[in-house]
Amino acid sequence: MRGKRIGTGAAVAVGVLALGGLALAPAAVAVTPQAATITADCGIFGGGAATLTATQDGTAATLTLTSTAIKAPIALAKDSITSTLTLVKTGGGNAVFSGKVNPAMAVGAPITVGPLSGTVASGDTLEMYGGSLKMVVWGITITCTAKAPQAPGPFVFD
């Protein structure tokens, strides 16, 4: 009889641990694709390939832009670039992601801005082509645009 109680207790403990593990597991990614590439044109500040990475948690979303082709024109301190990323919504309108988040960068270092925060609705389909990234560095505004639609396609949020 005692052996049955220990076996039953062990089975219950394993079940509780399994449920606890599910509760602590990270939420599934709701945006697809998670990353897209663009060819950016930043005027006199350069341009080239850049990657946009998206995350979503309910209606909150973030986007990060990284590029080894676009270089820091001057040494930049951490969180010193005020960035506004505007994406075009399929069906009309824009979605704006903004923030003052960047790593410290030496002169000529690849540019990274974000994660920039914004709000999305279920079903939003967002594209960089037709939108822009504005970065304000020491009072100078640098505007980057996409030369073509992002690949593999626009971001679709659940």
PDB file of C-alpha atoms in Angstrom:
ATOM      1  CA  MET A   1       0.000   0.000   0.000  1.00  0.00           C
ATOM      2  CA  ARG A   2       2.831   2.351   0.891  1.00  0.00           C
ATOM      3  CA  GLY A   3       4.495   1.729  -2.512  1.00  0.00           C
ATOM      4  CA  LYS A   4       1.312   2.787  -4.330  1.00  0.00           C
ATOM      5  CA  ARG A   5       1.192   6.095  -2.385  1.00  0.00           C
ATOM      6  CA  ILE A   6       4.810   6.896  -3.201  1.00  0.00           C
ATOM      7  CA  GLY A   7       4.221   6.039  -6.892  1.00  0.00           C
ATOM      8  CA  THR A   8       1.058   8.157  -7.012  1.00  0.00           C
ATOM      9  CA  GLY A   9       2.776  11.024  -5.205  1.00  0.00           C
ATOM     10  CA  ALA A  10       5.720  10.892  -7.614  1.00  0.00           C
ATOM     11  CA  ALA A  11       3.368  10.922 -10.617  1.00  0.00           C
ATOM     12  CA  VAL A  12       1.516  13.950  -9.226  1.00  0.00           C
ATOM     13  CA  ALA A  13       4.829  15.744  -8.553  1.00  0.00           C
ATOM     14  CA  VAL A  14       6.008  15.095 -12.127  1.00  0.00           C
ATOM     15  CA  GLY A  15       2.681  16.403 -13.470  1.00  0.00           C
ATOM     16  CA  VAL A  16       2.912  19.575 -11.382  1.00  0.00           C
ATOM     17  CA  LEU A  17       6.496  20.176 -12.528  1.00  0.00           C
ATOM     18  CA  ALA A  18       5.490  19.686 -16.158  1.00  0.00           C
ATOM     19  CA  LEU A  19       2.633  22.186 -15.832  1.00  0.00           C
ATOM     20  CA  GLY A  20       4.944  24.628 -14.070  1.00  0.00           C
ATOM     21  CA  GLY A  21       7.418  24.317 -16.939  1.00  0.00           C
ATOM     22  CA  LEU A  22       4.677  25.155 -19.424  1.00  0.00           C
ATOM     23  CA  ALA A  23       3.688  28.210 -17.434  1.00  0.00           C
ATOM     24  CA  LEU A  24       7.292  29.446 -17.405  1.00  0.00           C
ATOM     25  CA  ALA A  25       7.983  28.686 -21.073  1.00  0.00           C
ATOM     26  CA  PRO A  26       8.443  31.758 -23.281  1.00  0.00           C
ATOM     27  CA  ALA A  27       5.463  32.918 -25.297  1.00  0.00           C
ATOM     28  CA  ALA A  28       5.358  31.882 -28.924  1.00  0.00           C
ATOM     29  CA  VAL A  29       6.545  34.450 -31.418  1.00  0.00           C
ATOM     30  CA  ALA A  30       3.475  36.066 -32.928  1.00  0.00           C
ATOM     31  CA  VAL A  31       5.070  38.072 -35.747  1.00  0.00           C
ATOM     32  CA  THR A  32       6.177  36.576 -39.053  1.00  0.00           C
ATOM     33  CA  PRO A  33       8.741  36.825 -40.421  1.00  0.00           C
ATOM     34  CA  GLN A  34      10.899  37.561 -37.373  1.00  0.00           C
ATOM     35  CA  ALA A  35      13.531  39.260 -39.537  1.00  0.00           C
ATOM     36  CA  ALA A  36      13.547  40.955 -42.915  1.00  0.00           C
ATOM     37  CA  THR A  37      16.227  42.624 -45.001  1.00  0.00           C
ATOM     38  CA  ILE A  38      16.126  45.914 -46.854  1.00  0.00           C
ATOM     39  CA  THR A  39      18.506  47.955 -48.927  1.00  0.00           C
ATOM     40  CA  ALA A  40      18.627  51.317 -47.180  1.00  0.00           C
ATOM     41  CA  ASP A  41      19.499  54.692 -48.636  1.00  0.00           C
ATOM     42  CA  CYS A  42      20.653  57.194 -46.006  1.00  0.00           C
ATOM     43  CA  GLY A  43      21.691  59.972 -48.404  1.00  0.00           C
ATOM     44  CA  ILE A  44      25.154  61.393 -47.776  1.00  0.00           C
ATOM     45  CA  PHE A  45      25.474  59.099 -44.732  1.00  0.00           C
ATOM     46  CA  GLY A  46      25.628  55.972 -46.891  1.00  0.00           C
ATOM     47  CA  GLY A  47      23.430  52.985 -47.336  1.00  0.00           C
ATOM     48  CA  GLY A  48      23.312  49.297 -48.064  1.00  0.00           C
ATOM     49  CA  ALA A  49      21.897  46.112 -46.639  1.00  0.00           C
ATOM     50  CA  ALA A  50      20.139  46.309 -43.285  1.00  0.00           C
ATOM     51  CA  THR A  51      18.181  43.816 -41.193  1.00  0.00           C
ATOM     52  CA  LEU A  52      14.982  44.572 -39.318  1.00  0.00           C
ATOM     53  CA  THR A  53      14.143  42.224 -36.441  1.00  0.00           C
ATOM     54  CA  ALA A  54      10.635  42.239 -34.967  1.00  0.00           C
ATOM     55  CA  THR A  55       9.121  40.932 -31.737  1.00  0.00           C
ATOM     56  CA  GLN A  56       5.565  41.040 -30.442  1.00  0.00           C
ATOM     57  CA  ASP A  57       3.926  40.625 -27.053  1.00  0.00           C
ATOM     58  CA  GLY A  58       0.205  41.254 -27.438  1.00  0.00           C
ATOM     59  CA  THR A  59      -0.227  44.761 -28.848  1.00  0.00           C
ATOM     60  CA  ALA A  60       3.322  45.788 -27.861  1.00  0.00           C
ATOM     61  CA  ALA A  61       5.967  45.289 -30.532  1.00  0.00           C
ATOM     62  CA  THR A  62       9.607  46.182 -31.022  1.00  0.00           C
ATOM     63  CA  LEU A  63      11.805  46.579 -34.069  1.00  0.00           C
ATOM     64  CA  THR A  64      15.592  46.665 -34.215  1.00  0.00           C
ATOM     65  CA  LEU A  65      17.595  47.756 -37.255  1.00  0.00           C
ATOM     66  CA  THR A  66      21.158  46.572 -37.744  1.00  0.00           C
ATOM     67  CA  SER A  67      23.473  47.191 -40.668  1.00  0.00           C
ATOM     68  CA  THR A  68      27.100  46.462 -41.367  1.00  0.00           C
ATOM     69  CA  ALA A  69      26.825  48.615 -44.508  1.00  0.00           C
ATOM     70  CA  ILE A  70      25.680  51.777 -42.711  1.00  0.00           C
ATOM     71  CA  LYS A  71      28.435  53.081 -40.447  1.00  0.00           C
ATOM     72  CA  ALA A  72      28.474  55.453 -37.482  1.00  0.00           C
ATOM     73  CA  PRO A  73      29.739  58.819 -38.779  1.00  0.00           C
ATOM     74  CA  ILE A  74      31.098  59.734 -35.333  1.00  0.00           C
ATOM     75  CA  ALA A  75      31.677  57.930 -32.018  1.00  0.00           C
ATOM     76  CA  LEU A  76      28.299  57.488 -30.355  1.00  0.00           C
ATOM     77  CA  ALA A  77      27.500  56.899 -26.699  1.00  0.00           C
ATOM     78  CA  LYS A  78      25.023  54.252 -25.591  1.00  0.00           C
ATOM     79  CA  ASP A  79      21.404  55.427 -25.929  1.00  0.00           C
ATOM     80  CA  SER A  80      22.380  58.650 -27.701  1.00  0.00           C
ATOM     81  CA  ILE A  81      20.427  58.230 -30.965  1.00  0.00           C
ATOM     82  CA  THR A  82      16.789  59.304 -30.969  1.00  0.00           C
ATOM     83  CA  SER A  83      15.178  57.042 -33.569  1.00  0.00           C
ATOM     84  CA  THR A  84      11.769  57.011 -35.221  1.00  0.00           C
ATOM     85  CA  LEU A  85      10.987  54.113 -37.547  1.00  0.00           C
ATOM     86  CA  THR A  86       7.851  54.547 -39.629  1.00  0.00           C
ATOM     87  CA  LEU A  87       6.445  51.495 -41.417  1.00  0.00           C
ATOM     88  CA  VAL A  88       3.588  51.504 -43.903  1.00  0.00           C
ATOM     89  CA  LYS A  89       0.458  49.516 -43.059  1.00  0.00           C
ATOM     90  CA  THR A  90      -1.122  47.467 -45.825  1.00  0.00           C
ATOM     91  CA  GLY A  91      -4.505  49.053 -46.394  1.00  0.00           C
ATOM     92  CA  GLY A  92      -3.320  52.539 -45.410  1.00  0.00           C
ATOM     93  CA  GLY A  93      -1.752  54.401 -42.561  1.00  0.00           C
ATOM     94  CA  ASN A  94       1.534  54.038 -40.724  1.00  0.00           C
ATOM     95  CA  ALA A  95       2.909  52.392 -37.613  1.00  0.00           C
ATOM     96  CA  VAL A  96       5.568  54.289 -35.668  1.00  0.00           C
ATOM     97  CA  PHE A  97       8.273  52.697 -33.524  1.00  0.00           C
ATOM     98  CA  SER A  98      10.493  54.995 -31.515  1.00  0.00           C
ATOM     99  CA  GLY A  99      13.055  55.161 -28.767  1.00  0.00           C
ATOM    100  CA  LYS A 100      16.496  56.231 -27.703  1.00  0.00           C
ATOM    101  CA  VAL A 101      18.124  52.791 -27.625  1.00  0.00           C
ATOM    102  CA  ASN A 102      21.469  51.953 -29.201  1.00  0.00           C
ATOM    103  CA  PRO A 103      24.761  50.414 -28.149  1.00  0.00           C
ATOM    104  CA  ALA A 104      27.908  52.544 -27.898  1.00  0.00           C
ATOM    105  CA  MET A 105      29.541  52.722 -31.337  1.00  0.00           C
ATOM    106  CA  ALA A 106      33.000  53.792 -32.469  1.00  0.00           C
ATOM    107  CA  VAL A 107      33.558  55.839 -35.634  1.00  0.00           C
ATOM    108  CA  GLY A 108      32.892  53.554 -38.592  1.00  0.00           C
ATOM    109  CA  ALA A 109      31.131  50.892 -36.498  1.00  0.00           C
ATOM    110  CA  PRO A 110      28.038  49.185 -37.926  1.00  0.00           C
ATOM    111  CA  ILE A 111      24.796  50.944 -36.967  1.00  0.00           C
ATOM    112  CA  THR A 112      22.301  49.341 -34.577  1.00  0.00           C
ATOM    113  CA  VAL A 113      19.196  51.094 -33.274  1.00  0.00           C
ATOM    114  CA  GLY A 114      16.549  49.536 -31.121  1.00  0.00           C
ATOM    115  CA  PRO A 115      14.656  47.794 -29.906  1.00  0.00           C
ATOM    116  CA  LEU A 116      12.278  50.615 -30.811  1.00  0.00           C
ATOM    117  CA  SER A 117       8.828  50.349 -29.227  1.00  0.00           C
ATOM    118  CA  GLY A 118       5.463  50.598 -30.946  1.00  0.00           C
ATOM    119  CA  THR A 119       1.902  49.348 -30.862  1.00  0.00           C
ATOM    120  CA  VAL A 120       0.330  46.894 -33.281  1.00  0.00           C
ATOM    121  CA  ALA A 121      -3.082  45.362 -33.761  1.00  0.00           C
ATOM    122  CA  SER A 122      -3.866  41.795 -34.680  1.00  0.00           C
ATOM    123  CA  GLY A 123      -3.579  41.433 -38.438  1.00  0.00           C
ATOM    124  CA  ASP A 124      -1.334  44.476 -38.974  1.00  0.00           C
ATOM    125  CA  THR A 125       0.907  43.994 -42.003  1.00  0.00           C
ATOM    126  CA  LEU A 126       3.857  46.402 -41.947  1.00  0.00           C
ATOM    127  CA  GLU A 127       6.468  47.226 -44.594  1.00  0.00           C
ATOM    128  CA  MET A 128       9.555  49.484 -44.481  1.00  0.00           C
ATOM    129  CA  TYR A 129       9.314  50.340 -48.204  1.00  0.00           C
ATOM    130  CA  GLY A 130       7.524  53.681 -48.329  1.00  0.00           C
ATOM    131  CA  GLY A 131       8.398  54.391 -44.702  1.00  0.00           C
ATOM    132  CA  SER A 132      11.576  55.741 -43.129  1.00  0.00           C
ATOM    133  CA  LEU A 133      14.044  55.601 -40.289  1.00  0.00           C
ATOM    134  CA  LYS A 134      14.927  58.985 -38.809  1.00  0.00           C
ATOM    135  CA  MET A 135      17.886  59.097 -36.460  1.00  0.00           C
ATOM    136  CA  VAL A 136      18.789  62.289 -34.630  1.00  0.00           C
ATOM    137  CA  VAL A 137      22.455  62.379 -33.660  1.00  0.00           C
ATOM    138  CA  TRP A 138      23.766  65.523 -31.948  1.00  0.00           C
ATOM    139  CA  GLY A 139      20.984  67.584 -33.524  1.00  0.00           C
ATOM    140  CA  ILE A 140      21.601  66.215 -37.021  1.00  0.00           C
ATOM    141  CA  THR A 141      18.747  64.252 -38.587  1.00  0.00           C
ATOM    142  CA  ILE A 142      19.702  61.281 -40.737  1.00  0.00           C
ATOM    143  CA  THR A 143      16.849  59.838 -42.784  1.00  0.00           C
ATOM    144  CA  CYS A 144      17.042  56.375 -44.288  1.00  0.00           C
ATOM    145  CA  THR A 145      14.525  54.865 -46.706  1.00  0.00           C
ATOM    146  CA  ALA A 146      14.205  51.431 -48.275  1.00  0.00           C
ATOM    147  CA  LYS A 147      14.971  51.221 -51.991  1.00  0.00           C
ATOM    148  CA  ALA A 148      12.649  48.227 -52.496  1.00  0.00           C
ATOM    149  CA  PRO A 149      10.199  46.062 -50.526  1.00  0.00           C
ATOM    150  CA  GLN A 150      11.678  44.116 -47.630  1.00  0.00           C
ATOM    151  CA  ALA A 151      12.500  40.437 -48.078  1.00  0.00           C
ATOM    152  CA  PRO A 152      11.123  37.895 -47.470  1.00  0.00           C
ATOM    153  CA  GLY A 153       8.040  40.108 -47.105  1.00  0.00           C
ATOM    154  CA  PRO A 154       6.194  42.446 -44.756  1.00  0.00           C
ATOM    155  CA  PHE A 155       5.819  41.790 -41.040  1.00  0.00           C
ATOM    156  CA  VAL A 156       2.446  40.264 -40.146  1.00  0.00           C
ATOM    157  CA  PHE A 157       1.388  40.576 -36.498  1.00  0.00           C
ATOM    158  CA  ASP A 158      -1.040  38.205 -34.742  1.00  0.00           C
TER     159      ASP A 158
END
